[in-house]
Coordinates of C-alpha atoms in Angstrom, one line a residue:
M2 CA 18.4 19.6 12.2
S3 CA 18.9 20.4 15.5
A4 CA 19.3 18.1 18.4
R5 CA 16.3 19.1 20.1
A6 CA 13.9 18.3 16.3
W7 CA 15.8 14.9 16.7
R8 CA 14.6 14.5 20.2
W9 CA 10.8 15.0 19.0
E10 CA 11.1 13.9 16.7
A11 CA 12.1 10.6 18.3
V12 CA 9.5 10.5 20.7
G13 CA 6.7 10.2 18.3
A14 CA 8.1 7.7 15.7
A15 CA 8.6 5.5 19.3
S16 CA 4.7 5.4 19.5
L17 CA 5.2 2.8 16.5
A18 CA 6.6 0.7 19.2
A19 CA 3.3 -0.2 20.0
A20 CA 2.2 -1.2 16.9
A21 CA 5.4 -3.2 15.9
L22 CA 4.8 -5.1 19.1
A23 CA 0.8 -5.6 18.0
P24 CA 1.2 -10.3 17.2
A25 CA -0.2 -11.5 14.3
A26 CA -3.3 -12.4 14.5
D27 CA -5.2 -11.4 11.1
P28 CA -6.9 -15.0 9.9
D29 CA -6.1 -14.6 6.9
L30 CA -2.6 -14.8 7.2
W31 CA -2.5 -18.1 6.5
W32 CA -4.5 -18.7 2.8
H33 CA -1.8 -15.5 2.4
L34 CA 1.0 -18.2 3.4
S35 CA -1.2 -21.4 1.3
A36 CA -1.4 -18.9 -2.0
G37 CA 1.8 -17.8 -1.5
R38 CA 3.7 -20.8 -1.1
V39 CA 1.8 -22.7 -3.7
L40 CA 3.6 -20.1 -5.8
L41 CA 6.9 -20.3 -4.7
E42 CA 6.7 -24.1 -5.2
D43 CA 5.0 -24.9 -8.1
G44 CA 5.7 -20.8 -9.9
V45 CA 2.4 -21.2 -11.0
L46 CA -0.5 -18.2 -10.7
P47 CA -3.6 -19.0 -8.9
R48 CA -6.0 -18.8 -12.1
A49 CA -9.1 -20.8 -9.5
D50 CA -10.4 -21.1 -6.4
W51 CA -8.4 -23.5 -4.7
L52 CA -9.1 -22.5 -1.0
S53 CA -12.9 -22.5 -1.0
W54 CA -15.0 -25.1 -0.4
T55 CA -18.2 -23.3 -2.1
L56 CA -16.6 -21.8 -4.8
H57 CA -13.9 -24.8 -5.9
G58 CA -12.4 -24.2 -9.5
A59 CA -14.3 -20.8 -9.6
P60 CA -12.0 -17.7 -11.4
W61 CA -10.0 -16.1 -9.7
Q62 CA -7.9 -13.1 -10.2
D63 CA -4.9 -13.4 -7.0
F64 CA -4.5 -9.3 -7.2
E65 CA -2.4 -9.8 -4.1
W66 CA -0.3 -12.6 -5.5
L67 CA 3.1 -11.1 -5.1
A68 CA 2.0 -9.8 -1.0
Q69 CA 1.7 -13.4 -0.9
G70 CA 4.6 -15.1 -2.4
L71 CA 6.9 -12.5 0.0
F72 CA 4.9 -13.6 3.1
A73 CA 5.0 -16.7 2.3
A74 CA 9.2 -16.1 1.0
A75 CA 10.1 -14.5 4.9
H76 CA 7.7 -17.0 6.8
L77 CA 9.8 -20.5 4.9
A78 CA 13.0 -18.8 5.8
F79 CA 13.1 -17.1 9.2
G80 CA 9.4 -19.1 10.2
L81 CA 7.3 -16.6 12.2
T82 CA 10.0 -14.1 13.1
G83 CA 10.6 -13.4 9.7
L84 CA 6.7 -12.6 9.2
W85 CA 6.9 -9.9 12.2
A86 CA 10.0 -8.3 11.2
L87 CA 9.0 -7.6 7.5
K88 CA 6.1 -6.5 9.1
V89 CA 7.9 -3.8 11.4
L90 CA 10.1 -3.2 8.1
L91 CA 6.8 -1.7 6.6
L92 CA 5.6 -0.1 9.8
A93 CA 9.3 1.6 9.8
T94 CA 9.0 2.4 6.2
A95 CA 5.5 3.8 6.7
G96 CA 6.6 5.9 9.5
A97 CA 9.8 7.4 7.2
G98 CA 7.7 8.1 4.8
V99 CA 4.8 9.9 7.2
L100 CA 7.8 11.9 8.9
A101 CA 8.8 12.3 5.1
L102 CA 5.7 14.4 4.4
S103 CA 5.4 16.5 7.8
R104 CA 9.2 17.9 6.7
R105 CA 8.2 18.1 3.0
A106 CA 5.3 20.3 4.3
A107 CA 7.6 22.2 6.4
L108 CA 5.9 21.2 9.8
A109 CA 7.7 22.7 12.8
A110 CA 9.3 20.2 14.9
P111 CA 6.3 19.1 17.9
A112 CA 4.2 18.8 14.8
R113 CA 6.2 16.1 13.2
A114 CA 6.4 14.8 16.4
A115 CA 2.3 14.7 17.0
A116 CA 1.8 13.2 12.9
L117 CA 4.0 10.2 14.0
A118 CA 2.5 9.4 16.8
L119 CA -1.7 9.8 15.4
F120 CA 0.4 7.3 12.4
G121 CA 1.0 5.3 15.3
A122 CA -2.0 5.6 16.7
G123 CA -3.6 5.0 13.7
V124 CA -2.1 1.6 12.1
L125 CA -2.0 -0.1 16.0
P126 CA -5.7 -1.6 15.3
R127 CA -4.7 -3.7 12.0
A128 CA -0.7 -3.7 13.0
D129 CA -0.8 -7.0 11.8
I130 CA 1.3 -8.6 8.6
R131 CA -1.6 -8.0 5.7
A132 CA -0.8 -6.9 2.4
E133 CA -2.2 -3.2 3.3
L134 CA 0.7 -3.3 4.6
F135 CA 2.5 -2.4 1.1
S136 CA -0.2 0.0 0.1
L137 CA 0.3 1.9 3.3
V138 CA 4.1 2.6 2.5
F139 CA 3.4 3.2 -0.9
F140 CA 0.4 5.7 0.1
V141 CA 2.6 8.1 2.6
W142 CA 5.5 7.9 0.1
L143 CA 3.7 8.6 -2.7
A144 CA 2.4 11.9 -0.6
A145 CA 5.7 13.2 0.2
A146 CA 6.6 13.3 -3.6
L147 CA 3.5 14.6 -4.2
E148 CA 4.1 17.9 -1.4
A149 CA 7.7 17.7 -2.4
L150 CA 6.5 18.4 -5.8
R151 CA 4.0 21.1 -5.3
A152 CA 6.5 22.8 -3.3
E153 CA 8.4 23.9 -6.1
G154 CA 5.6 24.5 -7.4
W155 CA 5.8 21.4 -10.5
P156 CA 9.0 22.2 -12.3
E157 CA 8.6 21.3 -15.8
G158 CA 12.1 19.8 -15.7
R159 CA 10.4 17.0 -13.2
L160 CA 7.9 16.0 -15.4
R161 CA 9.6 12.4 -17.7
R162 CA 11.4 11.8 -14.2
A163 CA 8.2 12.2 -12.2
L164 CA 6.0 9.7 -14.9
V165 CA 8.9 7.3 -14.6
G166 CA 9.1 6.6 -11.4
T167 CA 4.9 6.9 -11.2
A168 CA 4.8 3.8 -13.6
A169 CA 7.0 2.3 -11.7
L170 CA 5.4 2.7 -8.9
F171 CA 1.6 2.1 -10.0
A172 CA 2.9 -1.1 -12.4
L173 CA 4.7 -2.7 -8.6
W174 CA 1.7 -1.7 -6.5
A175 CA -1.5 -3.4 -8.5
N176 CA 0.7 -6.9 -7.8
L177 CA 0.9 -6.1 -4.1
H178 CA -2.1 -4.6 -3.1
A179 CA -5.8 -2.9 -4.6
G180 CA -5.1 -0.1 -2.7
F181 CA -3.3 1.8 -5.6
V182 CA -6.8 2.9 -6.6
M183 CA -6.5 5.3 -3.2
G184 CA -3.0 6.5 -4.8
L185 CA -4.2 7.5 -8.2
G186 CA -7.2 9.2 -6.0
L187 CA -4.3 11.3 -4.5
A188 CA -1.9 11.9 -7.6
G189 CA -5.2 13.2 -8.9
A190 CA -5.9 15.2 -6.4
Y191 CA -2.0 16.7 -6.2
V192 CA -2.4 17.1 -9.9
L193 CA -5.7 19.7 -9.8
N194 CA -3.3 21.6 -8.4
A195 CA -1.0 22.1 -10.6
A196 CA -3.3 22.8 -13.5
A197 CA -4.7 25.5 -10.9
A198 CA -0.9 27.1 -11.3
G199 CA -0.7 26.8 -14.8
R200 CA 1.2 23.8 -15.0
R201 CA -1.4 21.8 -16.9
S202 CA 1.1 19.4 -18.5
W203 CA 1.1 17.4 -14.8
L204 CA -2.0 16.5 -15.6
V205 CA -0.7 12.6 -17.5
L206 CA 0.6 12.1 -14.4
P207 CA -2.5 9.6 -13.0
V208 CA -2.9 8.5 -16.6
V209 CA 0.4 7.2 -16.8
G210 CA -0.2 5.9 -13.0
A211 CA -3.1 4.4 -14.1
A212 CA -2.3 2.2 -17.7
A213 CA 1.0 1.0 -15.5
T214 CA -1.7 -1.0 -13.2
L215 CA -2.2 -2.7 -16.1
L216 CA 1.3 -4.6 -16.0
N217 CA 0.1 -7.6 -13.5
P218 CA -0.4 -11.2 -15.0
Y219 CA -4.2 -10.6 -15.0
G220 CA -4.2 -7.3 -16.8
P221 CA -7.2 -5.3 -16.8
G222 CA -8.8 -7.6 -15.0
V223 CA -7.6 -6.8 -11.7
W224 CA -10.0 -3.0 -12.5
S225 CA -13.3 -5.6 -13.1
T226 CA -12.1 -7.2 -9.5
L227 CA -12.3 -3.7 -7.8
W228 CA -15.1 -3.1 -9.8
E229 CA -17.1 -6.4 -8.5
H230 CA -16.3 -5.7 -5.3
G231 CA -17.6 -2.2 -5.2
R232 CA -20.7 -3.7 -6.5
D233 CA -21.3 -5.7 -3.7
S234 CA -19.7 -4.0 -1.2
G235 CA -23.0 -4.2 0.8
A236 CA -22.6 -7.2 1.4
L237 CA -19.2 -7.3 2.2
R238 CA -18.9 -4.7 4.5
G239 CA -20.8 -7.2 7.1
L240 CA -17.8 -9.2 5.9
I241 CA -14.9 -7.7 5.9
L242 CA -14.1 -5.1 9.0
E243 CA -11.7 -2.8 7.2
W244 CA -14.9 -1.7 5.3
G245 CA -17.4 -1.2 8.1
P246 CA -17.7 2.1 9.3
A247 CA -15.1 3.9 11.2
L248 CA -16.8 4.3 14.7

């Protein structure tokens, strides 16, 4: 790669600096830390709500338990500096995924820089210590991997390894954050391209990913929680900022 291309990418990557420096202002962080601390100290996954006054004792399927444990471990070891470092690591990893995706899509160096800059601008409003950052990392790297397979014409020799990687990815993702649903949608869209190219065997990829999401302490309960959130999305939209309109 030419020095000029490296400079373009460096300019684009610099746009992530503002997101990395954004303060920890998400109020959800503190109950995530409380849940994670109990998990680390007692070694028991939550099954009932003990953080809410009005719903104390209600059944709770904590599908972000692993993210909470990682947050609590970073905080216990290094305080807020540890949480900030974890945020920077996740943002940098996601940015590297955007760069990998743009390279595999054969974008020119200025376009790769623009992709990184747009990514930095997009994450800036919500660049906090959030479980969603894990979904962001997995989504962009999944897109990069799928784009590479598409560019190679969906070789049958890569299918078995792709299935193993997909199972591992979604099993981990389902224990970190519920954004795995978006990843399944992305995989489904890509394998339709494979099927259109005559590679129908790749249609099994999102099926394997969906099955792997059941490898969590709550099993299919994760999906029932997602169904409940979708059912109540009208009411929740007024309470959860990310579910509101983009503009």
